[in-house]
Amino acid sequence: MAYRPFYPVKIPLSPTFDTDTGDLPLDEYRARAKELVDWIAEYLGHPERYPVLPPLHPGETRAALAAEPPDDAEPLARILDDFNREIVPRLTHWNHPGFLAYFANTASVPGILGEMLATALNTNAMLWRTGPAAAELEQLTTDWVRQLIGLQPGWFGVITDLASTSTLYALAAAREADPALDIRRKGLAGRDLPALRVYCSDQAHSSVHKAAMTLGIGSDNVVNVESDAEFRMIPAALDAAISRDRAAGHRPIAVVGVLGTTSSTSVDPLAAIADICEREHLWFHVDAAYAGVAGAVPELRHHFDGVDRADSLVVNPHKWLFTPMDCSVFLVRRPEPLKRAFSLVASYLETAEQDAVVNYMDYGFQLGHRFRALKLWMVLRAFGARGIAARIRHHCALAAEFAGWVRAEPGWTIEAPHPFSVVCFRHGAGEDDATVNARNAAILDRVNTSGEVFLSHTVLKGRYVIRVAVGNLRTERKHLHRAWMLLKEAAASV
Ligand SMILES: *Cc1c(COP(=O)(O)O)cnc(C)c1O
């Protein structure tokens, strides 16, 4: 007997409602989708139509939209109209070539198409059998990323949403690496356990602390090891901190080394850290969220010395690998501790093949697993390793040229080495730090009100610096040049 839907048959919710399926009719889908494909092409083709950072007050968007959900179905045309009028102009445009803040990134054409298809398929690869090709494509693409960035074979890959999650997984696995602690079962509180200690430099990302907070390790047990004048962890300081902690009865479990810090993109001495981790039997996690992709460029591979001795590594294709949000690749040497940390198979999730396949629910705290591998696979194929390397190299060259302008201009200084595509700099010298810091904050504010470019800042050892990050495929020399003109104008007037 043919399937007969029982619900909307007699309730015409809208003239366009499909009474057979409950969804909108496919003719409507085709018509709107074609418009949206053109809309996206227009958007990508004219990214400067909107200010990159719109001048807004908090609450404006919400006030412009209906406060209550609609009782009756609304036509898509009206919804899209509101999207165009009320939403798009009130967004900060990450795909704008003048976006030079944080880590600039790109939703590229193959990535957008991959995301469209993943959405239509709505695959949930929590188990191998709920998405066989998705699960296997994830193993394949994470191994492609491993090869792309020049790592030796022998890693297991999981795609998570964000580097914050990947680093949380690394520390969860490190916590479980010694089964004798049995934290998974007994927890950390109310028992006789030493403090678990995690080490990273004072330049490491806040996600290390957040992971420690979440995992019950506690942020006070993340030891911020001192960094040198070029913002790299000092191995002797790491050594000393570990000895001190052991003498105090603490239990060191992991070190996070950073390949490309968030503030200045400095690279910790990974080989020296690997030596210490091996000697001390500590989990070594490498946070390469942004700069990991630089491994695709042979002349940048020297930054990766020691990475192959890590226990785990994270690199975000949604940062510098032209893949739309979100997509974080977590590579782990031995998947067993990760599985020990997270696997819990409810009876309704048991399958006959479970010992022969990868069920991604076993390698994280979430059950559902989005099909992120599809867009990544499409990006990697559509650009190719050589194409990716050329783009990364070009971004580094643009950043180096920008740094050259800054260096040559009296009154301006480069504030950190720039091994990749990010430059930290500031204006003014000879005054006290507080004055110079305030002046640079004012310069940045003024430049960002232009709507033409968006820059961000950081603080390096107490010094407020402005940051320019190149990472969008459509950013050209002229955008950097415009940013530089705006910076010089602002410096002359604040
Ligand atoms: C951006 C960044 C992160 C956090 O990335 P999310 O994917 O937003 O969680 C972590 N570490 C480093 C070094 C980063 O640059």
Coordinates of C-alpha atoms and ligand atoms in Angstrom, one line a residue:
M1 CA 0.0 0.0 0.0
A2 CA 1.3 3.4 -0.9
Y3 CA 2.4 5.6 2.0
R4 CA -0.3 8.1 2.9
P5 CA 0.6 11.1 5.0
F6 CA -1.9 11.5 7.8
Y7 CA -1.3 15.1 8.7
P8 CA -1.7 18.2 6.5
V9 CA -4.3 16.9 4.1
K10 CA -7.2 19.0 5.2
I11 CA -5.3 21.9 6.7
P12 CA -4.1 24.2 3.9
L13 CA -1.5 26.1 5.8
S14 CA -0.4 28.1 2.9
P15 CA -1.1 28.2 -0.8
T16 CA 2.4 26.8 -1.5
F17 CA 2.3 24.0 1.0
D18 CA 2.7 20.5 -0.5
T19 CA -0.1 18.4 0.9
D20 CA 1.6 15.2 -0.1
T21 CA 4.9 15.6 1.7
G22 CA 4.4 18.3 4.3
D23 CA 7.4 20.1 2.8
L24 CA 7.4 22.9 0.3
P25 CA 6.9 21.7 -3.3
L26 CA 10.0 20.9 -5.3
D27 CA 9.0 23.4 -8.0
E28 CA 9.2 26.0 -5.3
Y29 CA 12.6 24.6 -4.2
R30 CA 13.9 24.8 -7.8
A31 CA 12.8 28.3 -8.3
R32 CA 14.2 29.7 -5.0
A33 CA 17.3 27.7 -5.2
K34 CA 18.2 29.1 -8.6
E35 CA 17.7 32.6 -7.3
L36 CA 19.9 31.8 -4.3
V37 CA 22.6 30.3 -6.4
D38 CA 22.6 33.6 -8.3
W39 CA 22.5 35.6 -5.1
I40 CA 25.6 33.8 -3.8
A41 CA 27.4 34.4 -7.1
E42 CA 26.5 38.1 -6.9
Y43 CA 27.7 38.2 -3.2
L44 CA 31.0 36.5 -4.0
G45 CA 31.5 38.6 -7.1
H46 CA 30.8 41.9 -5.3
P47 CA 32.0 41.3 -1.8
E48 CA 32.6 45.0 -1.1
R49 CA 29.0 45.9 -1.6
Y50 CA 28.5 45.8 2.1
P51 CA 30.7 47.3 4.8
V52 CA 32.9 44.6 6.2
L53 CA 32.1 45.8 9.8
P54 CA 28.7 47.5 9.8
P55 CA 28.1 50.4 12.3
L56 CA 25.5 49.0 14.6
H57 CA 24.2 49.2 18.1
P58 CA 23.4 46.0 20.0
G59 CA 19.7 45.1 19.7
E60 CA 19.0 46.7 16.4
T61 CA 18.6 43.5 14.5
R62 CA 16.3 42.0 17.0
A63 CA 14.2 45.1 17.1
A64 CA 13.8 45.0 13.3
L65 CA 12.3 41.5 13.3
A66 CA 9.0 40.0 14.4
A67 CA 9.2 39.2 18.1
E68 CA 6.8 36.2 17.8
P69 CA 6.9 33.1 15.5
P70 CA 4.4 33.3 12.6
D71 CA 1.1 31.5 13.2
D72 CA 0.6 31.0 9.5
A73 CA 3.0 29.8 6.8
E74 CA 4.9 32.6 5.1
P75 CA 6.0 32.5 1.5
L76 CA 9.8 32.0 1.0
A77 CA 9.9 35.1 -1.1
R78 CA 9.0 37.2 1.9
I79 CA 11.4 35.5 4.2
L80 CA 14.2 36.0 1.7
D81 CA 13.3 39.6 1.4
D82 CA 13.7 40.1 5.1
F83 CA 17.0 38.2 4.9
N84 CA 18.2 40.7 2.3
R85 CA 16.9 43.7 4.0
E86 CA 17.4 43.0 7.7
I87 CA 20.0 40.4 8.1
V88 CA 22.7 40.7 5.5
P89 CA 23.5 44.4 6.0
R90 CA 23.8 43.7 9.7
L91 CA 26.5 41.1 9.4
T92 CA 30.2 41.3 9.7
H93 CA 31.4 40.0 6.4
W94 CA 34.0 37.3 6.8
N95 CA 34.0 36.7 3.1
H96 CA 34.9 40.4 2.4
P97 CA 38.4 40.9 1.1
G98 CA 38.9 43.7 3.5
F99 CA 38.4 41.3 6.4
L100 CA 41.9 41.2 7.9
A101 CA 40.9 40.6 11.6
Y102 CA 41.5 37.5 13.8
F103 CA 42.3 34.8 11.3
A104 CA 40.7 35.8 8.0
N105 CA 39.2 32.8 6.2
T106 CA 37.2 31.9 3.1
A107 CA 34.0 30.0 2.3
S108 CA 35.3 29.0 -1.2
V109 CA 33.1 27.8 -4.0
P110 CA 33.8 24.1 -3.6
G111 CA 33.3 24.4 0.1
I112 CA 29.9 26.1 -0.3
L113 CA 28.8 23.4 -2.7
G114 CA 29.9 20.7 -0.4
E115 CA 28.0 22.3 2.5
M116 CA 24.9 22.5 0.3
L117 CA 25.0 18.8 -0.5
A118 CA 25.8 17.8 3.1
T119 CA 22.7 19.8 4.2
A120 CA 20.5 18.2 1.6
L121 CA 21.7 14.7 2.6
N122 CA 21.3 15.4 6.3
T123 CA 23.6 12.5 7.0
N124 CA 24.4 11.8 10.6
A125 CA 27.4 9.5 10.7
M126 CA 27.2 8.7 14.4
L127 CA 27.6 5.0 13.4
W128 CA 29.2 3.6 10.4
R129 CA 25.9 2.2 9.2
T130 CA 24.1 5.6 9.6
G131 CA 26.6 7.1 7.1
P132 CA 29.0 4.5 5.7
A133 CA 30.5 6.7 2.9
A134 CA 30.5 9.7 5.3
A135 CA 32.5 7.8 7.9
E136 CA 34.9 6.4 5.4
L137 CA 35.3 9.7 3.6
E138 CA 36.2 11.3 7.0
Q139 CA 38.9 8.8 7.5
L140 CA 40.2 9.4 4.0
T141 CA 40.1 13.2 4.0
T142 CA 41.7 13.5 7.4
D143 CA 44.5 11.3 6.1
W144 CA 44.7 13.6 3.0
V145 CA 45.1 16.5 5.4
R146 CA 47.9 14.6 7.2
Q147 CA 49.7 14.0 3.9
L148 CA 49.1 17.6 2.7
I149 CA 50.8 19.0 5.7
G150 CA 53.7 16.6 5.6
L151 CA 53.1 14.3 8.6
Q152 CA 54.3 10.7 8.6
P153 CA 51.6 8.0 8.3
G154 CA 50.0 6.5 11.3
W155 CA 47.4 9.0 12.6
F156 CA 43.7 8.6 13.2
G157 CA 41.5 11.5 12.2
V158 CA 38.2 12.9 13.5
I159 CA 36.6 16.0 12.2
T160 CA 35.1 18.2 15.0
D161 CA 33.4 21.5 14.8
L162 CA 36.2 23.7 16.2
A163 CA 39.8 23.6 17.5
S164 CA 38.4 24.2 21.0
T165 CA 36.6 20.9 20.8
S166 CA 39.7 19.2 19.3
T167 CA 41.9 20.4 22.1
L168 CA 39.3 19.3 24.7
Y169 CA 39.4 15.9 23.1
A170 CA 43.2 15.8 23.3
L171 CA 43.2 16.6 27.0
A172 CA 40.3 14.2 27.6
A173 CA 42.5 11.5 26.0
A174 CA 45.5 12.6 28.0
R175 CA 43.5 12.3 31.2
E176 CA 42.5 8.8 30.2
A177 CA 45.9 7.8 29.0
D178 CA 46.7 6.3 32.4
P179 CA 43.8 3.9 33.0
A180 CA 44.9 3.5 36.6
L181 CA 43.5 7.0 37.3
D182 CA 40.1 5.7 36.2
I183 CA 38.7 9.2 35.9
R184 CA 36.1 8.2 33.4
R185 CA 34.4 6.1 36.0
K186 CA 35.2 7.7 39.3
G187 CA 35.5 11.4 38.3
L188 CA 38.0 13.8 39.9
A189 CA 36.3 15.0 43.0
G190 CA 35.9 13.3 46.4
R191 CA 38.8 11.0 46.0
D192 CA 42.5 10.9 46.7
L193 CA 44.1 12.1 43.5
P194 CA 46.9 14.6 42.9
A195 CA 46.2 17.7 40.9
L196 CA 46.5 17.0 37.2
R197 CA 48.7 19.5 35.5
V198 CA 48.7 20.7 31.9
Y199 CA 51.4 23.0 30.4
C200 CA 51.3 25.5 27.6
S201 CA 53.1 28.8 26.9
D202 CA 51.7 32.1 28.1
Q203 CA 50.8 32.6 24.4
A204 CA 48.6 29.5 24.0
H205 CA 45.0 29.9 23.1
S206 CA 42.3 30.2 25.8
S207 CA 40.8 26.9 24.6
V208 CA 43.4 25.1 26.7
H209 CA 42.2 26.7 29.8
K210 CA 38.6 26.2 28.8
A211 CA 39.2 22.5 28.2
A212 CA 40.8 22.2 31.6
M213 CA 37.8 24.0 33.2
T214 CA 35.4 21.7 31.4
L215 CA 37.2 18.5 32.1
G216 CA 37.5 19.2 35.9
I217 CA 41.2 19.7 35.7
G218 CA 40.8 23.3 36.7
S219 CA 42.2 26.4 35.1
D220 CA 44.7 26.9 38.0
N221 CA 46.2 23.6 36.9
V222 CA 47.1 24.9 33.5
V223 CA 50.7 26.1 33.9
N224 CA 51.5 29.1 31.7
V225 CA 55.1 28.5 30.8
E226 CA 57.1 31.6 30.1
S227 CA 57.7 32.5 26.4
D228 CA 60.8 34.2 25.0
A229 CA 61.2 37.5 23.2
E230 CA 59.8 36.0 20.1
F231 CA 56.8 34.5 21.9
R232 CA 57.9 30.9 21.9
M233 CA 57.8 28.6 24.9
I234 CA 61.1 28.4 26.7
P235 CA 61.8 24.6 27.1
A236 CA 64.0 25.1 30.2
A237 CA 61.1 26.9 31.8
L238 CA 58.8 23.9 30.9
D239 CA 61.3 21.5 32.4
A240 CA 61.5 23.6 35.6
A241 CA 57.8 23.8 35.9
I242 CA 57.4 20.0 35.6
S243 CA 60.1 19.3 38.2
R244 CA 58.5 21.8 40.6
D245 CA 55.1 20.2 40.1
R246 CA 56.5 16.7 40.6
A247 CA 58.2 17.8 43.8
A248 CA 55.0 19.3 45.0
G249 CA 53.2 16.0 44.5
H250 CA 51.2 17.1 41.4
R251 CA 50.6 14.9 38.4
P252 CA 51.8 16.3 35.0
I253 CA 49.7 14.8 32.2
A254 CA 50.1 16.9 29.0
V255 CA 51.9 19.7 27.2
V256 CA 50.2 21.8 24.5
G257 CA 52.7 23.2 22.0
V258 CA 51.5 25.8 19.6
L259 CA 52.3 25.9 15.9
G260 CA 51.2 29.5 15.1
T261 CA 49.9 31.2 18.2
T262 CA 46.7 33.2 18.0
S263 CA 48.3 36.5 18.9
S264 CA 51.5 36.6 16.8
T265 CA 51.7 33.2 15.0
S266 CA 54.9 32.2 16.8
V267 CA 55.9 28.6 16.8
D268 CA 56.9 26.8 20.0
P269 CA 60.2 24.7 19.8
L270 CA 58.2 21.6 19.1
A271 CA 61.2 19.2 18.9
A272 CA 62.5 20.3 22.3
I273 CA 59.0 20.0 23.8
A274 CA 58.7 16.5 22.3
D275 CA 62.0 15.5 24.0
I276 CA 60.6 16.6 27.3
C277 CA 57.3 14.9 26.8
E278 CA 59.0 11.6 25.9
R279 CA 61.2 11.7 28.9
E280 CA 58.4 12.7 31.2
H281 CA 55.8 10.4 29.6
L282 CA 53.4 13.3 29.0
W283 CA 50.8 13.6 26.2
F284 CA 52.0 16.1 23.6
H285 CA 49.3 18.0 21.8
V286 CA 50.1 20.4 19.0
D287 CA 47.7 23.3 18.4
A288 CA 48.1 24.2 14.8
A289 CA 44.6 25.5 14.4
Y290 CA 45.6 28.3 12.0
A291 CA 49.2 27.6 10.7
G292 CA 48.9 23.8 10.3
V293 CA 47.9 24.3 6.7
A294 CA 51.3 26.0 6.1
G295 CA 52.7 22.5 6.0
A296 CA 51.4 22.3 2.5
V297 CA 54.2 24.7 1.5
P298 CA 57.6 22.9 1.4
E299 CA 59.6 26.0 2.4
L300 CA 57.5 26.4 5.5
R301 CA 57.8 22.8 6.6
H302 CA 60.8 23.5 8.8
H303 CA 58.3 25.0 11.4
F304 CA 57.0 21.4 11.7
D305 CA 60.2 19.8 13.1
G306 CA 59.1 17.6 16.0
V307 CA 55.4 17.5 15.1
D308 CA 55.6 13.8 14.1
R309 CA 56.5 13.1 17.7
A310 CA 53.2 14.5 19.0
D311 CA 50.4 12.4 20.4
S312 CA 47.7 14.6 18.8
L313 CA 47.4 17.7 16.6
V314 CA 44.6 20.0 15.5
V315 CA 44.4 22.0 12.3
N316 CA 41.3 24.0 11.2
P317 CA 40.4 23.8 7.5
H318 CA 37.8 26.5 8.3
K319 CA 40.7 28.9 9.1
W320 CA 43.3 28.8 6.3
L321 CA 42.1 25.9 4.1
F322 CA 39.2 27.7 2.4
T323 CA 36.5 25.5 3.9
P324 CA 33.3 27.1 5.3
M325 CA 32.7 27.1 9.1
D326 CA 32.9 24.7 10.7
C327 CA 35.6 22.1 10.2
S328 CA 38.4 21.2 12.5
V329 CA 40.7 18.2 11.9
F330 CA 41.8 16.4 15.0
L331 CA 44.6 13.9 14.4
V332 CA 45.6 11.4 17.1
R333 CA 48.4 8.9 17.1
R334 CA 46.7 6.3 19.2
P335 CA 42.9 6.4 19.1
E336 CA 42.5 4.0 22.1
P337 CA 42.8 6.6 24.9
L338 CA 40.3 8.9 23.0
K339 CA 37.9 6.0 22.7
R340 CA 38.5 5.1 26.3
A341 CA 37.6 8.6 27.2
F342 CA 34.3 8.8 25.3
S343 CA 33.0 5.4 24.1
L344 CA 29.7 4.4 25.7
V345 CA 27.5 2.2 23.5
A346 CA 23.9 2.2 24.5
S347 CA 22.0 -1.0 23.6
Y348 CA 20.1 0.8 20.9
L349 CA 23.3 1.8 19.3
E350 CA 24.9 -1.6 19.1
T351 CA 25.6 -3.0 15.6
A352 CA 26.9 -6.3 14.3
E353 CA 29.8 -4.6 12.6
Q354 CA 30.9 -2.3 15.4
D355 CA 34.2 -4.0 16.0
A356 CA 35.1 -3.8 12.3
V357 CA 34.3 -0.2 11.6
V358 CA 34.8 3.3 12.9
N359 CA 31.7 4.5 14.7
Y360 CA 32.4 8.2 15.2
M361 CA 30.2 8.4 18.3
D362 CA 33.0 6.5 20.0
Y363 CA 35.6 9.3 19.5
G364 CA 33.9 12.3 21.1
F365 CA 31.2 13.3 23.6
Q366 CA 28.6 14.0 21.0
L367 CA 26.5 11.3 19.5
G368 CA 25.5 12.9 16.2
H369 CA 28.2 13.5 13.6
R370 CA 27.9 16.0 10.8
F371 CA 29.1 15.2 7.3
R372 CA 31.8 17.8 7.3
A373 CA 34.2 15.6 5.3
L374 CA 32.3 16.2 2.1
K375 CA 33.1 19.9 1.8
L376 CA 36.7 19.3 2.9
W377 CA 37.1 16.6 0.3
M378 CA 35.6 18.9 -2.4
V379 CA 38.0 21.7 -1.4
L380 CA 41.0 19.5 -1.4
R381 CA 40.2 18.1 -4.8
A382 CA 39.0 21.3 -6.4
F383 CA 42.3 23.2 -5.5
G384 CA 44.8 20.4 -5.3
A385 CA 47.8 20.3 -3.1
R386 CA 49.8 22.5 -5.5
G387 CA 46.9 25.0 -5.7
I388 CA 46.6 25.1 -1.9
A389 CA 50.3 25.7 -1.5
A390 CA 50.2 28.5 -4.1
R391 CA 47.4 30.3 -2.2
I392 CA 49.1 30.0 1.1
R393 CA 52.4 31.2 -0.3
H394 CA 50.6 34.1 -1.9
H395 CA 49.0 35.1 1.5
C396 CA 52.4 34.9 3.2
A397 CA 53.9 37.1 0.4
L398 CA 51.1 39.7 0.8
A399 CA 51.7 39.8 4.6
A400 CA 55.5 40.2 4.1
E401 CA 54.9 43.1 1.7
F402 CA 52.6 44.8 4.2
A403 CA 55.3 44.3 6.9
G404 CA 57.8 45.9 4.6
W405 CA 55.6 49.1 4.3
V406 CA 55.3 49.3 8.0
R407 CA 59.0 48.7 8.7
A408 CA 59.9 51.5 6.2
E409 CA 57.6 54.1 7.7
P410 CA 59.0 56.3 10.5
G411 CA 57.0 56.0 13.7
W412 CA 55.8 52.5 13.0
T413 CA 57.3 49.3 14.3
I414 CA 56.9 45.6 13.6
E415 CA 56.2 44.0 17.0
A416 CA 56.7 40.3 16.3
P417 CA 58.2 38.0 13.7
H418 CA 55.7 37.1 11.0
P419 CA 56.5 33.6 9.8
F420 CA 53.1 33.2 8.0
S421 CA 50.3 35.6 6.9
V422 CA 49.8 37.7 10.1
V423 CA 51.6 40.9 11.0
C424 CA 51.7 42.6 14.4
F425 CA 52.7 46.2 14.5
R426 CA 52.0 49.5 16.2
H427 CA 52.5 53.2 15.9
G428 CA 54.5 55.4 18.3
A429 CA 57.5 55.0 20.5
G430 CA 59.4 56.9 23.2
E431 CA 56.2 57.4 25.3
D432 CA 55.0 55.3 28.1
D433 CA 53.3 52.0 27.2
A434 CA 49.9 53.2 28.4
T435 CA 49.9 56.2 26.1
V436 CA 51.1 54.2 23.1
N437 CA 48.5 51.4 23.8
A438 CA 45.7 54.0 23.9
R439 CA 46.8 55.6 20.7
N440 CA 46.9 52.4 18.8
A441 CA 43.5 51.4 20.1
A442 CA 42.2 54.8 18.8
I443 CA 43.9 54.2 15.5
L444 CA 42.3 50.8 15.2
D445 CA 38.9 52.1 16.1
R446 CA 39.1 54.8 13.5
V447 CA 40.2 52.4 10.7
N448 CA 37.5 50.0 11.5
T449 CA 34.7 52.6 11.2
S450 CA 35.7 53.0 7.5
G451 CA 33.7 49.8 6.6
E452 CA 36.4 49.1 4.0
V453 CA 38.7 47.0 6.2
F454 CA 38.4 45.2 9.5
L455 CA 41.5 44.7 11.6
S456 CA 41.9 43.4 15.1
H457 CA 44.4 43.8 18.0
T458 CA 46.2 41.8 20.6
V459 CA 48.4 42.4 23.5
L460 CA 52.0 41.1 23.4
K461 CA 53.7 41.2 26.7
G462 CA 51.8 44.2 27.8
R463 CA 52.1 46.0 24.5
Y464 CA 48.8 46.7 22.6
V465 CA 49.5 45.9 18.9
I466 CA 47.4 46.0 15.7
R467 CA 47.1 42.8 13.7
V468 CA 46.7 42.3 10.0
A469 CA 45.8 38.7 9.0
V470 CA 45.6 37.7 5.4
G471 CA 43.5 34.6 4.7
N472 CA 40.7 35.4 2.4
L473 CA 41.1 34.2 -1.2
R474 CA 39.8 37.5 -2.6
T475 CA 42.1 39.7 -0.6
E476 CA 44.5 41.5 -3.0
R477 CA 47.4 43.8 -2.6
K478 CA 45.1 46.8 -3.1
H479 CA 43.1 45.8 0.0
L480 CA 46.2 45.7 2.1
H481 CA 47.4 49.0 0.6
R482 CA 44.1 50.6 1.4
A483 CA 44.4 49.3 5.0
W484 CA 47.8 50.8 5.2
M485 CA 46.6 54.2 3.9
L486 CA 43.8 54.2 6.4
L487 CA 46.2 53.4 9.2
K488 CA 48.5 56.2 8.3
E489 CA 45.7 58.7 8.0
A490 CA 44.3 57.6 11.4
A491 CA 47.7 57.8 13.0
A492 CA 48.0 61.4 11.8
S493 CA 44.7 62.4 13.3
V494 CA 44.5 60.7 16.7
Ligands
LIG1 C1 41.7 30.0 16.4 C2 42.5 29.2 17.3 C3 41.9 28.3 18.2 C4 40.4 28.2 18.4 O1 39.7 27.9 17.3 P1 38.2 27.5 17.2 O2 38.1 26.6 16.0 O3 37.5 28.8 17.0 O4 37.8 26.8 18.5 C5 42.7 27.5 19.0 N1 44.0 27.6 18.9 C6 44.6 28.5 18.1 C7 46.1 28.5 18.0 C8 43.9 29.3 17.3 O5 44.5 30.2 16.4

